[in-house]
Tab-separated table of C-alpha atoms in Angstrom:
chain	number	residue	atom	x	y	z
P	641	MET	CA	-87.993	-42.307	-12.874
P	642	GLU	CA	-91.673	-43.256	-12.328
P	643	ALA	CA	-94.217	-41.325	-13.862
P	644	THR	CA	-95.526	-40.412	-11.039
P	645	GLU	CA	-92.438	-38.223	-11.242
P	646	ALA	CA	-92.123	-37.689	-15.108
P	647	ALA	CA	-95.575	-36.100	-14.321
P	648	SER	CA	-94.674	-33.819	-11.730
P	649	VAL	CA	-91.958	-32.205	-14.063
P	650	PHE	CA	-94.722	-31.553	-16.918
P	651	SER	CA	-97.391	-30.445	-14.577
P	652	ALA	CA	-94.269	-27.723	-13.373
P	653	LEU	CA	-93.193	-26.859	-17.512
P	654	GLY	CA	-97.280	-26.389	-17.756
P	655	GLN	CA	-96.890	-22.297	-18.072
P	656	GLY	CA	-95.755	-20.501	-21.096
P	657	SER	CA	-93.531	-18.469	-18.136
P	658	ARG	CA	-91.634	-21.322	-16.511
P	659	LEU	CA	-90.765	-22.897	-19.806
P	660	ASP	CA	-88.983	-19.282	-20.452
P	661	LEU	CA	-87.223	-19.241	-17.586
P	662	LEU	CA	-85.792	-22.751	-18.106
P	663	ARG	CA	-84.865	-21.726	-21.471
P	664	THR	CA	-82.971	-18.757	-20.568
P	665	LEU	CA	-81.148	-21.132	-17.882
P	666	LEU	CA	-80.523	-23.514	-20.250
P	667	ASP	CA	-78.670	-20.655	-23.064
P	668	ALA	CA	-77.245	-19.532	-19.574
P	669	GLY	CA	-75.035	-23.069	-19.026
P	670	PRO	CA	-73.607	-24.434	-15.950
P	671	ASP	CA	-72.488	-20.529	-14.220
P	672	GLY	CA	-76.606	-19.892	-13.920
P	673	LEU	CA	-78.205	-16.280	-13.646
P	674	PRO	CA	-78.579	-13.639	-10.529
P	675	ALA	CA	-82.348	-13.561	-10.119
P	676	GLY	CA	-82.302	-9.723	-10.668
P	677	VAL	CA	-81.222	-10.847	-14.510
P	678	LEU	CA	-83.583	-13.253	-15.019
P	679	ALA	CA	-86.330	-10.886	-13.961
P	680	GLU	CA	-85.125	-7.977	-16.503
P	681	ARG	CA	-84.308	-10.275	-19.745
P	682	LEU	CA	-88.306	-12.106	-18.895
P	683	GLY	CA	-89.734	-9.360	-17.902
P	684	ILE	CA	-91.347	-10.735	-14.987
P	685	VAL	CA	-91.270	-9.465	-12.077
P	686	PRO	CA	-90.031	-9.875	-9.035
P	687	SER	CA	-92.800	-11.719	-7.537
P	688	THR	CA	-93.695	-13.687	-9.654
P	689	LEU	CA	-90.251	-14.784	-10.590
P	690	SER	CA	-89.436	-15.684	-7.057
P	691	PHE	CA	-93.468	-18.225	-7.537
P	692	HIS	CA	-91.712	-19.676	-11.307
P	693	LEU	CA	-88.131	-20.072	-10.227
P	694	ARG	CA	-89.891	-21.906	-6.865
P	695	GLY	CA	-92.080	-24.227	-8.763
P	696	LEU	CA	-89.310	-25.311	-11.309
P	697	GLU	CA	-86.596	-25.450	-8.300
P	698	GLN	CA	-88.959	-28.363	-6.699
P	699	VAL	CA	-89.525	-30.339	-9.168
P	700	GLY	CA	-85.893	-30.652	-9.806
P	701	LEU	CA	-85.545	-28.885	-12.861
P	702	ILE	CA	-82.964	-25.604	-11.479
P	703	ARG	CA	-80.843	-24.995	-8.764
P	704	SER	CA	-79.975	-22.366	-6.810
P	705	THR	CA	-76.533	-21.506	-4.906
P	706	ARG	CA	-75.712	-18.096	-3.056
P	707	GLN	CA	-72.624	-15.733	-4.270
P	708	GLY	CA	-72.573	-13.557	-1.667
P	709	ARG	CA	-75.728	-11.800	-1.424
P	710	SER	CA	-77.064	-13.140	-4.657
P	711	LEU	CA	-78.932	-16.399	-5.447
P	712	ILE	CA	-77.731	-17.103	-8.601
P	713	TYR	CA	-79.729	-20.388	-10.204
P	714	ALA	CA	-79.113	-23.048	-12.930
P	715	ALA	CA	-80.795	-25.804	-15.601
P	716	GLN	CA	-80.302	-29.240	-14.149
P	717	ILE	CA	-78.863	-30.568	-17.458
P	718	ASP	CA	-79.293	-34.043	-15.448
P	719	ARG	CA	-82.626	-34.064	-14.439
P	720	LEU	CA	-83.817	-32.634	-17.947
P	721	ARG	CA	-82.405	-35.763	-19.506
P	722	HIS	CA	-83.475	-38.182	-16.827
P	723	VAL	CA	-86.787	-37.031	-18.298
P	724	VAL	CA	-85.871	-37.659	-22.101
P	725	THR	CA	-85.270	-41.365	-21.285
P	726	PHE	CA	-88.425	-41.387	-19.608
P	727	LEU	CA	-89.727	-40.289	-22.642
P	728	THR	CA	-87.841	-41.708	-25.133
P	729	GLU	CA	-87.195	-45.891	-23.395
P	730	THR	CA	-90.396	-47.666	-24.825
P	731	CYS	CA	-89.080	-46.179	-28.413
P	732	CYS	CA	-89.739	-48.493	-31.639
P	733	GLY	CA	-90.565	-52.100	-28.876
P	734	GLY	CA	-87.287	-50.926	-26.470
P	735	ARG	CA	-85.051	-49.916	-29.556
P	736	PRO	CA	-84.965	-45.851	-29.691
P	737	GLU	CA	-81.759	-46.294	-31.674
P	738	LEU	CA	-84.359	-47.088	-34.113
P	739	CYS	CA	-85.575	-43.637	-33.727
P	740	GLY	CA	-83.117	-41.852	-34.611
P	741	SER	CA	-81.901	-38.944	-32.628
P	742	LEU	CA	-84.589	-36.275	-30.377
P	743	THR	CA	-81.017	-34.333	-30.415
P	744	PRO	CA	-80.645	-31.640	-33.444
P	745	ALA	CA	-77.813	-32.193	-35.221
P	746	PRO	CA	-75.110	-29.475	-35.207
P	747	ALA	CA	-74.955	-26.965	-38.567
P	748	ALA	CA	-72.252	-28.145	-40.377
P	749	ALA	CA	-68.931	-25.787	-40.866
P	750	PRO	CA	-69.852	-23.285	-43.168
P	751	LEU	CA	-68.784	-23.560	-46.741
P	752	ARG	CA	-65.312	-21.659	-47.964
P	753	ASP	CA	-64.905	-19.793	-51.636
P	754	GLY	CA	-61.963	-19.951	-52.786
P	755	PRO	CA	-58.915	-22.653	-51.596
P	756	MET	CA	-58.856	-24.837	-48.820
P	757	VAL	CA	-57.350	-23.849	-45.585
P	758	ALA	CA	-55.515	-26.103	-43.499
P	759	ALA	CA	-57.058	-26.960	-40.424
P	760	PHE	CA	-55.849	-25.106	-36.568
P	761	ASN	CA	-54.353	-27.449	-34.136
P	762	VAL	CA	-55.276	-26.792	-31.066
P	763	LEU	CA	-53.559	-28.981	-27.455
P	764	PHE	CA	-54.907	-28.830	-24.166
P	765	LEU	CA	-52.672	-28.672	-21.725
P	766	CYS	CA	-53.274	-29.957	-17.510
P	767	THR	CA	-51.505	-31.776	-14.689
P	768	ARG	CA	-51.789	-35.210	-15.481
P	769	ASN	CA	-54.171	-34.982	-19.223
P	770	SER	CA	-56.570	-37.285	-17.183
P	771	ALA	CA	-60.510	-35.200	-17.236
P	772	ARG	CA	-60.409	-31.297	-17.947
P	773	SER	CA	-57.835	-31.970	-21.377
P	774	VAL	CA	-59.064	-35.204	-22.680
P	775	MET	CA	-62.767	-33.427	-22.521
P	776	ALA	CA	-61.675	-30.916	-23.913
P	777	GLU	CA	-59.470	-32.608	-26.790
P	778	ALA	CA	-62.779	-34.828	-27.603
P	779	ILE	CA	-65.204	-31.614	-27.367
P	780	LEU	CA	-63.173	-29.708	-30.085
P	781	ASN	CA	-63.122	-32.935	-31.871
P	782	LYS	CA	-66.440	-33.580	-32.128
P	783	LEU	CA	-67.860	-29.619	-32.688
P	784	GLY	CA	-64.866	-28.740	-35.092
P	785	GLY	CA	-66.025	-29.565	-38.202
P	786	GLY	CA	-62.937	-29.931	-39.813
P	787	ARG	CA	-62.167	-26.455	-39.012
P	788	PHE	CA	-59.921	-27.523	-35.553
P	789	ARG	CA	-57.840	-30.637	-34.719
P	790	ALA	CA	-57.635	-31.290	-30.621
P	791	TYR	CA	-55.131	-32.531	-28.834
P	792	SER	CA	-54.199	-32.720	-24.847
P	793	ALA	CA	-51.514	-34.185	-23.022
P	794	GLY	CA	-50.388	-33.312	-18.928
P	795	SER	CA	-46.168	-32.395	-17.205
P	796	ASP	CA	-47.380	-35.944	-14.971
P	797	PRO	CA	-49.621	-37.323	-16.709
P	798	ALA	CA	-51.765	-39.932	-15.224
P	799	ALA	CA	-51.492	-43.337	-16.377
P	800	ARG	CA	-55.119	-43.349	-17.658
P	801	PRO	CA	-57.762	-40.938	-18.023
P	802	MET	CA	-60.515	-40.759	-15.279
P	803	ALA	CA	-62.762	-44.194	-15.618
P	804	GLU	CA	-66.118	-41.324	-15.102
P	805	VAL	CA	-64.700	-39.098	-17.549
P	806	LEU	CA	-65.126	-41.577	-19.916
P	807	ARG	CA	-68.029	-41.847	-19.376
P	808	LYS	CA	-69.873	-39.162	-19.541
P	809	LEU	CA	-68.072	-38.734	-23.029
P	810	GLU	CA	-69.120	-41.823	-24.597
P	811	SER	CA	-72.372	-41.038	-23.204
P	812	LEU	CA	-72.269	-37.962	-24.991
P	813	GLY	CA	-71.263	-39.662	-28.062
P	814	HIS	CA	-67.688	-38.912	-28.478
P	815	ASP	CA	-65.205	-41.506	-29.535
P	816	VAL	CA	-62.789	-42.309	-27.034
P	817	SER	CA	-61.069	-45.277	-28.696
P	818	ALA	CA	-58.106	-43.463	-29.332
P	819	VAL	CA	-58.033	-41.488	-25.965
P	820	ARG	CA	-55.151	-41.957	-23.644
P	821	SER	CA	-52.916	-39.791	-20.863
P	822	LYS	CA	-49.901	-38.664	-22.246
P	823	SER	CA	-47.182	-36.126	-21.736
P	824	TYR	CA	-46.747	-32.223	-23.701
P	825	ARG	CA	-43.047	-33.900	-24.669
P	826	GLU	CA	-44.045	-35.896	-27.506
P	827	PHE	CA	-45.993	-32.671	-28.674
P	828	GLN	CA	-41.826	-30.905	-28.551
P	829	GLY	CA	-39.894	-33.265	-31.546
P	830	PRO	CA	-39.753	-32.511	-34.633
P	831	ASP	CA	-42.283	-34.632	-36.285
P	832	ALA	CA	-44.811	-33.079	-33.631
P	833	PRO	CA	-47.579	-31.384	-35.499
P	834	ARG	CA	-47.010	-27.641	-35.301
P	835	MET	CA	-49.691	-25.964	-32.775
P	836	ASP	CA	-51.447	-22.829	-33.379
P	837	PHE	CA	-53.206	-22.610	-30.063
P	838	VAL	CA	-52.222	-23.872	-26.101
P	839	ILE	CA	-54.392	-23.654	-23.697
P	840	THR	CA	-53.828	-24.482	-19.771
P	841	LEU	CA	-57.020	-25.730	-18.161
P	842	CYS	CA	-54.986	-25.750	-14.618
P	843	ASP	CA	-54.148	-22.382	-12.270
P	844	GLU	CA	-49.855	-23.871	-13.146
P	845	LEU	CA	-48.600	-27.216	-14.399
P	846	GLN	CA	-46.839	-28.510	-11.153
P	847	GLY	CA	-45.316	-25.260	-10.974
P	848	GLN	CA	-43.727	-24.788	-14.714
P	849	HIS	CA	-44.590	-21.889	-16.876
P	850	CYS	CA	-46.774	-22.946	-19.522
P	851	PRO	CA	-43.863	-25.207	-21.945
P	852	ASP	CA	-42.381	-23.510	-25.014
P	853	PHE	CA	-44.481	-24.556	-27.777
P	854	GLY	CA	-42.371	-21.753	-30.612
P	855	GLY	CA	-43.838	-18.657	-31.430
P	856	GLN	CA	-46.505	-19.273	-33.581
P	857	ALA	CA	-48.992	-20.226	-31.095
P	858	ILE	CA	-51.878	-18.391	-29.510
P	859	THR	CA	-51.312	-19.379	-26.071
P	860	ALA	CA	-54.791	-18.887	-23.323
P	861	SER	CA	-55.379	-20.487	-19.680
P	862	TRP	CA	-59.042	-21.204	-19.141
P	863	PRO	CA	-58.059	-21.957	-14.972
P	864	LEU	CA	-60.932	-24.831	-13.967
P	865	PRO	CA	-61.309	-26.675	-11.147
P	866	GLY	CA	-60.210	-30.711	-11.530
P	867	PRO	CA	-62.642	-34.051	-10.139
P	868	GLY	CA	-59.561	-35.552	-9.239
P	869	ARG	CA	-59.667	-33.371	-6.141
P	870	TYR	CA	-63.048	-35.776	-4.967
P	871	GLU	CA	-63.354	-40.120	-4.044
P	872	ALA	CA	-63.446	-42.029	-6.930
P	873	GLY	CA	-66.941	-42.478	-7.728
P	874	SER	CA	-68.472	-39.753	-5.522
P	875	PRO	CA	-71.835	-38.248	-6.480
P	876	ASP	CA	-70.107	-34.725	-6.397
P	877	ARG	CA	-66.488	-35.648	-8.513
P	878	GLN	CA	-69.827	-37.044	-11.184
P	879	LEU	CA	-71.303	-33.373	-10.302
P	880	MET	CA	-68.422	-32.235	-11.589
P	881	VAL	CA	-67.340	-34.252	-14.429
P	882	ASN	CA	-71.109	-32.887	-16.025
P	883	GLU	CA	-70.435	-29.645	-14.705
P	884	LEU	CA	-66.795	-29.824	-16.836
P	885	TYR	CA	-68.571	-30.842	-19.588
P	886	ALA	CA	-71.008	-28.162	-20.129
P	887	SER	CA	-68.738	-25.378	-19.365
P	888	LEU	CA	-65.933	-26.715	-22.207
P	889	HIS	CA	-68.798	-27.298	-24.289
P	890	ARG	CA	-69.850	-23.877	-23.754
P	891	ARG	CA	-66.359	-22.055	-24.191
P	892	LEU	CA	-65.383	-24.696	-27.337
P	893	GLY	CA	-68.738	-23.461	-29.097
P	894	ILE	CA	-68.200	-20.347	-28.443
P	895	LEU	CA	-64.389	-20.966	-30.069
P	896	THR	CA	-64.792	-22.610	-32.708
P	897	ASN	CA	-67.359	-19.648	-34.238
P	898	LEU	CA	-65.004	-16.801	-34.206
P	899	LYS	CA	-63.465	-15.803	-37.704
P	900	VAL	CA	-60.345	-17.491	-36.842
P	901	ASP	CA	-59.086	-15.841	-40.204
P	902	ALA	CA	-60.575	-12.558	-40.235
P	903	LEU	CA	-59.565	-11.169	-36.475
P	904	ASP	CA	-55.641	-10.278	-36.332
P	905	ARG	CA	-52.646	-12.071	-33.836
P	906	LEU	CA	-53.882	-9.832	-30.680
P	907	SER	CA	-57.488	-9.753	-31.278
P	908	LEU	CA	-57.555	-13.371	-31.786
P	909	ARG	CA	-55.560	-14.022	-28.321
P	910	HIS	CA	-57.645	-11.580	-26.009
P	911	ARG	CA	-60.200	-13.452	-27.521
P	912	VAL	CA	-59.455	-16.930	-26.555
P	913	ASP	CA	-57.972	-15.891	-23.677
P	914	ASP	CA	-61.349	-14.073	-22.374
P	915	LEU	CA	-63.269	-17.790	-22.971
P	916	GLY	CA	-61.095	-18.313	-20.065
P	917	GLU	CA	-62.490	-15.491	-17.373
P	918	SER	CA	-66.461	-16.801	-17.140
P	919	PRO	CA	-65.927	-18.969	-13.627
P	920	LEU	CA	-67.461	-22.470	-12.916
P	921	THR	CA	-70.602	-22.704	-10.540
P	922	VAL	CA	-69.343	-25.989	-8.023
P	923	ALA	CA	-72.345	-25.842	-5.803
P	924	ARG	CA	-70.737	-28.981	-4.028
P	925	GLU	CA	-67.383	-26.769	-3.141
P	926	ARG	CA	-65.639	-27.852	-0.422
């Protein structure tokens, strides 16, 4: 990013209502919000809101997509990352790693009174175990704070995880040294860890029903589109990977904050299943 381009971004943000608008869209995640909802939440009349939306869209900080008669606006996370990179790339004489993280550290899991409770095991399933389920495994292992242990598998696993997925995870600080594509049958043997949750991330597993992991596992479906539909290395595939990461991170952030121990089995299943109902907005969907 050039200095003149960065300056145009900062100029577009140089007004309180626009900052509030961008923060609201960041909170909404990749699904975004309709203009009418934004106007109501921020208390801005439609004509003024349109002016601010246009200003942010012109510098690439937000994007609009049409759904029926509504325009849905969503923040562009990669654009913000470019701005942050521009600000920090010369930090500490070109060694930004010496400056410490500029993002807030995740809150530690609250301490519990009484005896320690075993972590909950979560298995994410999709067909190839190369993108969606691999992402979910890495994200939950980072967000879980010791309360959750994540695994992933597929019904027809690929030779290896998708390169774009591994690069995305590494760039955001996830350890991918042990990540690999594998069959769900590895988790059905007598020595396999007992699963508390089994979450499928595609519409179906090669026409099969979800594998049986015993009656104790709570099952849920979070159907998400796979980036494998796009050509390797293409902008469309990278866009899909970025949006999948944001969508899964939001869902799993909610999951890790559920009071799992305090909910009965039926309520817990409904809560987890409900997390799969928010659609993923992909602007370049064919």
